């Protein structure tokens, strides 16, 4: 795996809009989602090349922030294998 990108958003609709923007903006694939508080807090994790993940996370952040609060977004280039195990890939 080359890189992973994380986007944590308030609201299921905002997270879906963010994910839509992410996969349309760059060549990334969804690898994991985490829903907390009945879907009110959603984390989306995508994977791909570092530049694609960076572009996707930024596009997702912009789109999702119009509909809900973005609590965090991060790109992890070349994640350690122990980090990758966390996502049940």
PDB file of N, CA and C in Angstrom, residues 50-78:
ATOM      1  N   UNK A  50       0.188   8.518  -3.326  1.00  0.00           N
ATOM      2  CA  UNK A  50       0.238   9.659  -2.411  1.00  0.00           C
ATOM      3  C   UNK A  50      -0.403  10.903  -3.014  1.00  0.00           C
ATOM      4  N   UNK A  51      -0.068  11.244  -4.246  1.00  0.00           N
ATOM      5  CA  UNK A  51      -0.635  12.454  -4.842  1.00  0.00           C
ATOM      6  C   UNK A  51      -2.140  12.327  -5.067  1.00  0.00           C
ATOM      7  N   UNK A  52      -2.599  11.146  -5.438  1.00  0.00           N
ATOM      8  CA  UNK A  52      -4.032  10.933  -5.642  1.00  0.00           C
ATOM      9  C   UNK A  52      -4.792  11.006  -4.324  1.00  0.00           C
ATOM     10  N   UNK A  53      -4.246  10.406  -3.278  1.00  0.00           N
ATOM     11  CA  UNK A  53      -4.892  10.442  -1.970  1.00  0.00           C
ATOM     12  C   UNK A  53      -4.934  11.863  -1.433  1.00  0.00           C
ATOM     13  N   UNK A  54      -3.867  12.605  -1.613  1.00  0.00           N
ATOM     14  CA  UNK A  54      -3.831  14.002  -1.165  1.00  0.00           C
ATOM     15  C   UNK A  54      -4.907  14.826  -1.854  1.00  0.00           C
ATOM     16  N   UNK A  55      -5.016  14.680  -3.173  1.00  0.00           N
ATOM     17  CA  UNK A  55      -6.038  15.413  -3.925  1.00  0.00           C
ATOM     18  C   UNK A  55      -7.441  14.974  -3.504  1.00  0.00           C
ATOM     19  N   UNK A  56      -7.628  13.682  -3.289  1.00  0.00           N
ATOM     20  CA  UNK A  56      -8.939  13.163  -2.907  1.00  0.00           C
ATOM     21  C   UNK A  56      -9.362  13.662  -1.535  1.00  0.00           C
ATOM     22  N   UNK A  57      -8.463  13.652  -0.579  1.00  0.00           N
ATOM     23  CA  UNK A  57      -8.797  14.101   0.773  1.00  0.00           C
ATOM     24  C   UNK A  57      -9.152  15.585   0.767  1.00  0.00           C
ATOM     25  N   UNK A  58      -8.431  16.370   0.015  1.00  0.00           N
ATOM     26  CA  UNK A  58      -8.737  17.806  -0.050  1.00  0.00           C
ATOM     27  C   UNK A  58     -10.100  18.047  -0.698  1.00  0.00           C
ATOM     28  N   UNK A  59     -10.386  17.328  -1.767  1.00  0.00           N
ATOM     29  CA  UNK A  59     -11.696  17.469  -2.427  1.00  0.00           C
ATOM     30  C   UNK A  59     -12.818  17.018  -1.500  1.00  0.00           C
ATOM     31  N   UNK A  60     -12.612  15.925  -0.797  1.00  0.00           N
ATOM     32  CA  UNK A  60     -13.615  15.435   0.141  1.00  0.00           C
ATOM     33  C   UNK A  60     -13.849  16.396   1.292  1.00  0.00           C
ATOM     34  N   UNK A  61     -12.766  16.984   1.796  1.00  0.00           N
ATOM     35  CA  UNK A  61     -12.873  17.952   2.891  1.00  0.00           C
ATOM     36  C   UNK A  61     -13.700  19.160   2.466  1.00  0.00           C
ATOM     37  N   UNK A  62     -13.419  19.668   1.277  1.00  0.00           N
ATOM     38  CA  UNK A  62     -14.150  20.845   0.788  1.00  0.00           C
ATOM     39  C   UNK A  62     -15.635  20.550   0.619  1.00  0.00           C
ATOM     40  N   UNK A  63     -15.971  19.427   0.004  1.00  0.00           N
ATOM     41  CA  UNK A  63     -17.364  19.096  -0.243  1.00  0.00           C
ATOM     42  C   UNK A  63     -18.103  18.804   1.056  1.00  0.00           C
ATOM     43  N   UNK A  64     -17.498  18.028   1.936  1.00  0.00           N
ATOM     44  CA  UNK A  64     -18.159  17.647   3.183  1.00  0.00           C
ATOM     45  C   UNK A  64     -18.348  18.837   4.116  1.00  0.00           C
ATOM     46  N   UNK A  65     -17.423  19.777   4.100  1.00  0.00           N
ATOM     47  CA  UNK A  65     -17.518  20.928   5.012  1.00  0.00           C
ATOM     48  C   UNK A  65     -18.700  21.830   4.679  1.00  0.00           C
ATOM     49  N   UNK A  66     -19.225  21.723   3.471  1.00  0.00           N
ATOM     50  CA  UNK A  66     -20.408  22.508   3.106  1.00  0.00           C
ATOM     51  C   UNK A  66     -21.678  21.955   3.754  1.00  0.00           C
ATOM     52  N   UNK A  67     -21.637  20.674   4.164  1.00  0.00           N
ATOM     53  CA  UNK A  67     -22.827  20.026   4.715  1.00  0.00           C
ATOM     54  C   UNK A  67     -22.726  19.679   6.198  1.00  0.00           C
ATOM     55  N   UNK A  68     -21.527  19.563   6.708  1.00  0.00           N
ATOM     56  CA  UNK A  68     -21.324  19.182   8.102  1.00  0.00           C
ATOM     57  C   UNK A  68     -19.934  19.578   8.547  1.00  0.00           C
ATOM     58  N   UNK A  69     -19.684  19.400   9.814  1.00  0.00           N
ATOM     59  CA  UNK A  69     -18.367  19.760  10.347  1.00  0.00           C
ATOM     60  C   UNK A  69     -17.362  18.664  10.029  1.00  0.00           C
ATOM     61  N   UNK A  70     -16.187  19.076   9.573  1.00  0.00           N
ATOM     62  CA  UNK A  70     -15.094  18.144   9.324  1.00  0.00           C
ATOM     63  C   UNK A  70     -14.208  18.164  10.561  1.00  0.00           C
ATOM     64  N   UNK A  71     -14.091  17.019  11.225  1.00  0.00           N
ATOM     65  CA  UNK A  71     -13.306  16.937  12.449  1.00  0.00           C
ATOM     66  C   UNK A  71     -11.845  16.638  12.188  1.00  0.00           C
ATOM     67  N   UNK A  72     -11.552  16.050  11.051  1.00  0.00           N
ATOM     68  CA  UNK A  72     -10.160  15.761  10.753  1.00  0.00           C
ATOM     69  C   UNK A  72      -9.995  15.181   9.375  1.00  0.00           C
ATOM     70  N   UNK A  73      -8.841  15.446   8.800  1.00  0.00           N
ATOM     71  CA  UNK A  73      -8.457  14.804   7.549  1.00  0.00           C
ATOM     72  C   UNK A  73      -6.943  14.662   7.564  1.00  0.00           C
ATOM     73  N   UNK A  74      -6.476  13.562   7.055  1.00  0.00           N
ATOM     74  CA  UNK A  74      -5.044  13.271   7.114  1.00  0.00           C
ATOM     75  C   UNK A  74      -4.663  12.326   5.992  1.00  0.00           C
ATOM     76  N   UNK A  75      -3.442  12.487   5.508  1.00  0.00           N
ATOM     77  CA  UNK A  75      -2.852  11.575   4.530  1.00  0.00           C
ATOM     78  C   UNK A  75      -1.652  10.922   5.198  1.00  0.00           C
ATOM     79  N   UNK A  76      -1.601   9.596   5.141  1.00  0.00           N
ATOM     80  CA  UNK A  76      -0.465   8.857   5.683  1.00  0.00           C
ATOM     81  C   UNK A  76       0.227   8.163   4.515  1.00  0.00           C
ATOM     82  N   UNK A  77       1.382   8.680   4.146  1.00  0.00           N
ATOM     83  CA  UNK A  77       2.146   8.090   3.049  1.00  0.00           C
ATOM     84  C   UNK A  77       2.917   6.883   3.579  1.00  0.00           C
ATOM     85  N   UNK A  78       2.876   5.801   2.842  1.00  0.00           N
ATOM     86  CA  UNK A  78       3.609   4.589   3.186  1.00  0.00           C
ATOM     87  C   UNK A  78       3.365   4.162   4.637  1.00  0.00           C
TER      88      UNK A  78
END
